[in-house]
Short mmCIF file of C-alpha atoms and ligand atoms in Angstrom, two decimals:
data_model
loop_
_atom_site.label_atom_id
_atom_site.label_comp_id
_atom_site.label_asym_id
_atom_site.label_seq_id
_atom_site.Cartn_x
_atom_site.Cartn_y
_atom_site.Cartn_z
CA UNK A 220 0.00 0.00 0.00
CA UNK A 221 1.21 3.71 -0.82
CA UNK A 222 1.86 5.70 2.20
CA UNK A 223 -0.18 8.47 1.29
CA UNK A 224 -2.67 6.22 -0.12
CA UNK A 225 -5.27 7.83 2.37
CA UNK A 226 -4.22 11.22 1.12
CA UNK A 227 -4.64 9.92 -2.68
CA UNK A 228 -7.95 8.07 -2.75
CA UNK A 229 -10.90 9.69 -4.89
CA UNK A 230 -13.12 12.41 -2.74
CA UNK A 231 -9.85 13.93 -1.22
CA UNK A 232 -10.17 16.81 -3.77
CA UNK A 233 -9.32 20.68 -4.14
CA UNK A 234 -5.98 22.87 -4.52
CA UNK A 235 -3.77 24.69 -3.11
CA UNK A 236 -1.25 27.35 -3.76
CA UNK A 237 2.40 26.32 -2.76
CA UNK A 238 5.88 27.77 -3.61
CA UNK A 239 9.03 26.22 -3.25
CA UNK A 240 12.72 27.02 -4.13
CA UNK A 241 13.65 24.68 -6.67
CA UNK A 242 17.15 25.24 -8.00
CA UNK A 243 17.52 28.75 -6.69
CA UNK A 244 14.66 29.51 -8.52
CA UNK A 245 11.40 30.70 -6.67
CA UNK A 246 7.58 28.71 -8.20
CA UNK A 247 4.60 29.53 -6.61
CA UNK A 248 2.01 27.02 -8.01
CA UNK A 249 -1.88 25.74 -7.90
CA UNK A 250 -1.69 22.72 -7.23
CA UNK A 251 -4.34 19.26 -6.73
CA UNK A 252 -3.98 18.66 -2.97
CA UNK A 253 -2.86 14.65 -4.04
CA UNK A 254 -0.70 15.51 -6.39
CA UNK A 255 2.82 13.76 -5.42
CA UNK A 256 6.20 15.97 -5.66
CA UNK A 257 7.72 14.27 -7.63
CA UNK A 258 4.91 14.87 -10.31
CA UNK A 259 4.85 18.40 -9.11
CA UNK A 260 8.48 18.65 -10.47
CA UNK A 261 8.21 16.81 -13.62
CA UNK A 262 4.80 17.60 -14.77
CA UNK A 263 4.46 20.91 -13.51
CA UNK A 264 8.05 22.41 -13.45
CA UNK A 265 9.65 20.45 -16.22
CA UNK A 266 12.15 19.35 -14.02
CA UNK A 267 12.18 15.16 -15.96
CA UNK A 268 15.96 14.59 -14.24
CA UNK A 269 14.15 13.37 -11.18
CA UNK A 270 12.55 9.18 -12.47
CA UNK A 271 10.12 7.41 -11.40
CA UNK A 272 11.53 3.53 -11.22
CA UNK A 273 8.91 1.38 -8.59
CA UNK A 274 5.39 2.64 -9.07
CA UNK A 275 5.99 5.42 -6.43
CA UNK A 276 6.27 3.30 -3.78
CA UNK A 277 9.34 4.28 -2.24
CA UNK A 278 11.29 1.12 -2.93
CA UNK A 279 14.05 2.40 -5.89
CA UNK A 280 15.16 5.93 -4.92
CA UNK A 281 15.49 7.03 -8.48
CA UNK A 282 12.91 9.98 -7.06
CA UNK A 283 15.63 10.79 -4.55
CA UNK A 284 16.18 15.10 -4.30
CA UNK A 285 17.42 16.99 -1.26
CA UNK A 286 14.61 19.36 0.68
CA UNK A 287 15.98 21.84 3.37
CA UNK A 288 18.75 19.80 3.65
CA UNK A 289 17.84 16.12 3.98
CA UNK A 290 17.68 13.18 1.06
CA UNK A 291 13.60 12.50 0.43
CA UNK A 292 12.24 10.23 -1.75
CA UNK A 293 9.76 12.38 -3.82
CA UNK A 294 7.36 9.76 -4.44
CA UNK A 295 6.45 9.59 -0.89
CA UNK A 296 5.70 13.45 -0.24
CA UNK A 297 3.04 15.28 -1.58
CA UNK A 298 3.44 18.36 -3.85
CA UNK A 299 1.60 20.60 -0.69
CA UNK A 300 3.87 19.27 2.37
CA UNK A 301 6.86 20.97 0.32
CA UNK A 302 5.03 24.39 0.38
CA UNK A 303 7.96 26.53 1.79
CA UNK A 304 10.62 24.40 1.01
CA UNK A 305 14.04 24.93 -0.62
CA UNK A 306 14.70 21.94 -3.48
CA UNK A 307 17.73 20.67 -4.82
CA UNK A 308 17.61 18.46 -8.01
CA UNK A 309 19.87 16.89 -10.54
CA UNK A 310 19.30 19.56 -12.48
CA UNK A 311 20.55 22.13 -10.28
CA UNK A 312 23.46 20.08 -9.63
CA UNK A 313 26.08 21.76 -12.16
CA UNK A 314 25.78 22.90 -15.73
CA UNK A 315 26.96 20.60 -19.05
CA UNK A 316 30.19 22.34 -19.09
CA UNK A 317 30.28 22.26 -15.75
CA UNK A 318 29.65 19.46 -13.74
CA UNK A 319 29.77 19.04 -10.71
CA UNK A 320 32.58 16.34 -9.27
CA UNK A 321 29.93 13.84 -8.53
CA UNK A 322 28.62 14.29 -11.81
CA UNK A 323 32.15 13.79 -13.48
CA UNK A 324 33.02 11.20 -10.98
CA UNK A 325 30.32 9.16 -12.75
CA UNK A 326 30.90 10.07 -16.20
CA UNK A 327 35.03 9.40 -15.60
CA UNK A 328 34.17 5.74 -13.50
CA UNK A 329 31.10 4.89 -15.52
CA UNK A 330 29.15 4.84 -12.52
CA UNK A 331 26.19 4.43 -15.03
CA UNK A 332 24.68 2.70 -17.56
CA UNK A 333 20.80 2.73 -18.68
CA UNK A 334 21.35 6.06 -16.17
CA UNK A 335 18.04 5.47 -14.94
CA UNK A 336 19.07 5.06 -11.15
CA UNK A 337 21.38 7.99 -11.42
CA UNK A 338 20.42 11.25 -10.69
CA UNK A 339 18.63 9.27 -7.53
CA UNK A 340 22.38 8.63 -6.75
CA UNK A 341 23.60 11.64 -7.22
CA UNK A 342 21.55 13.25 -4.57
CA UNK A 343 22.28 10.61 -2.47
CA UNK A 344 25.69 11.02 -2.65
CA UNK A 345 25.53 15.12 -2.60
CA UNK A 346 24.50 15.05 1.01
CA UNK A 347 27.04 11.41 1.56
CA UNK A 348 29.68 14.28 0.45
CA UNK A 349 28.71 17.04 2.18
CA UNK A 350 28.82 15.86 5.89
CA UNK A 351 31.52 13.09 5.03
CA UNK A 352 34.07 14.43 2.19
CA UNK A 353 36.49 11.20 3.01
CA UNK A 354 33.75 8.27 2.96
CA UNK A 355 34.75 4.61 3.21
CA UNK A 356 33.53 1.79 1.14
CA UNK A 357 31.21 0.76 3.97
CA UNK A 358 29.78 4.08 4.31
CA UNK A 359 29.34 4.62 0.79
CA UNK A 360 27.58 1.65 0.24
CA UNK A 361 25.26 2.77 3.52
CA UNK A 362 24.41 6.06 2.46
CA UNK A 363 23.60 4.71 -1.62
CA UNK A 364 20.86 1.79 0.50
CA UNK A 365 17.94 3.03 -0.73
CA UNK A 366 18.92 3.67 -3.95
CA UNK A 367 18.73 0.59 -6.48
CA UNK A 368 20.86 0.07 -9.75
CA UNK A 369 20.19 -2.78 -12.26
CA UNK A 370 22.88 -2.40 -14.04
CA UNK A 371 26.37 -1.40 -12.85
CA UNK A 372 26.74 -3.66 -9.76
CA UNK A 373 27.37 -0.71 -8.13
CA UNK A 374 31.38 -1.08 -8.40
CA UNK A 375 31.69 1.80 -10.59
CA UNK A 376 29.75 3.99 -8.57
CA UNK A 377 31.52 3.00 -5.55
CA UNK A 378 34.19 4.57 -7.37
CA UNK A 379 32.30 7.05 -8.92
CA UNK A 380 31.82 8.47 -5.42
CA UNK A 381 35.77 8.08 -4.21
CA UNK A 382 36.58 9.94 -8.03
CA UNK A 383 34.41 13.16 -6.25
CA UNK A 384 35.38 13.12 -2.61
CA UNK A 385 39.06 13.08 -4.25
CA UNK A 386 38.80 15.79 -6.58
CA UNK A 387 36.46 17.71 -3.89
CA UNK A 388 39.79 17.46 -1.40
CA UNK A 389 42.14 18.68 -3.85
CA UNK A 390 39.77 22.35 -4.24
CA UNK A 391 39.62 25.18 -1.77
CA UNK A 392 37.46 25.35 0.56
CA UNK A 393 35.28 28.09 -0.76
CA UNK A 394 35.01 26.50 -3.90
CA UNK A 395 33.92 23.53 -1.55
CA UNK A 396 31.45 25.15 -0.24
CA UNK A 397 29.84 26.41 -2.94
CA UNK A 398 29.77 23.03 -3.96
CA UNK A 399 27.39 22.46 -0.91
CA UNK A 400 24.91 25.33 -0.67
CA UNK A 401 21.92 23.06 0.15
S1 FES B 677 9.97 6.25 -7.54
FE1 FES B 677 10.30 6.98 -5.53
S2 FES B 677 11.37 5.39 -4.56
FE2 FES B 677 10.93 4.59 -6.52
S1 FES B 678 22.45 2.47 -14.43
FE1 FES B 678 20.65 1.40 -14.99
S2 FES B 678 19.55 1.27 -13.14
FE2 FES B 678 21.46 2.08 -12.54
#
């Protein structure tokens, strides 16, 4: 069963206006009341980078994004619980010419293949990174849990994720933080 199966069920009806920070960039929106965020942010905003991989049920993490901070699976929230809320996704990450590390870090390790799991990861690993820039295998593989790949056997990403913390070491640290604003 859905979590917010309640929430979704036919007769829960109406709108509401919400805005959020997505990217740095303000939206207020209208909004259905059961629509799910991570519909919100491909359907309304455009914003495709964020997939859907397990029915919405909270089982893949490809939905994976950072709000006010913390790793949520956007599948499992509702468009009007993020009403205030500041958004990082994959594509506010870093630009095609320039990625971030953990975006190059998977191109250089090919930490991907079908890329479907990916930009899950990448969020995943963005807040791995920013409260542990030296991670260990173990606690890579711990913080990447909820976030399923069936493809790579998650060696390269493993590395992947060791290619960014490196180059994120080597950079000063304002550049770090910058890297980090969420
Ligand atoms: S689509 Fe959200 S966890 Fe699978
Ligand atoms: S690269 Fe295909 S699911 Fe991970």
């Amino acid at each position: 069963m859905h979590p917010l199966q309640d929430v979704q069920k036919p007769g829960v009806e109406g709108t509401k206006t919400i805005q959020v920070r997505v990217n740095g960039q303000i939206y207020k929106r209208e909004v259905p009341i059961r629509m799910l965020l991570v519909d919100f942010l491909r359907e309304e905003l455009g914003l495709t980078g964020t997939h859907v991989g397990c029915s919405v049920e909270g089982r893949c993490g490809a939905c994976t994004i950072v709000l006010n901070g913390n790793n949520v699976k956007s599948c499992l929230l509702l468009a009007v619980q993020a009403d205030g809320a500041d958004i990082l996704t994959v594509e506010g990450l870093g630009e095609p010419d320039n990625l971030h590390p953990i975006q190059e870090g998977f191109w250089e390790k090919h930490g991907l293949q079908c890329g479907y799991c990916t930009p899950g990861m990448m969020m995943s690993v963005y807040n791995l990174l920013k409260v542990n820039p030296h991670p260990s295998v173990a606690e890579i593989r711990e913080a990447l849990v909820g976030n399923i790949c069936r493809c790579t056997g998650y060696e390269h990403i493993i590395e992947a994720v060791q290619y960014a913390a490196d180059r994120i070491a080597a950079m000063p640290k304002e550049e770090r933080d910058k890297l980090f604003s969420y």
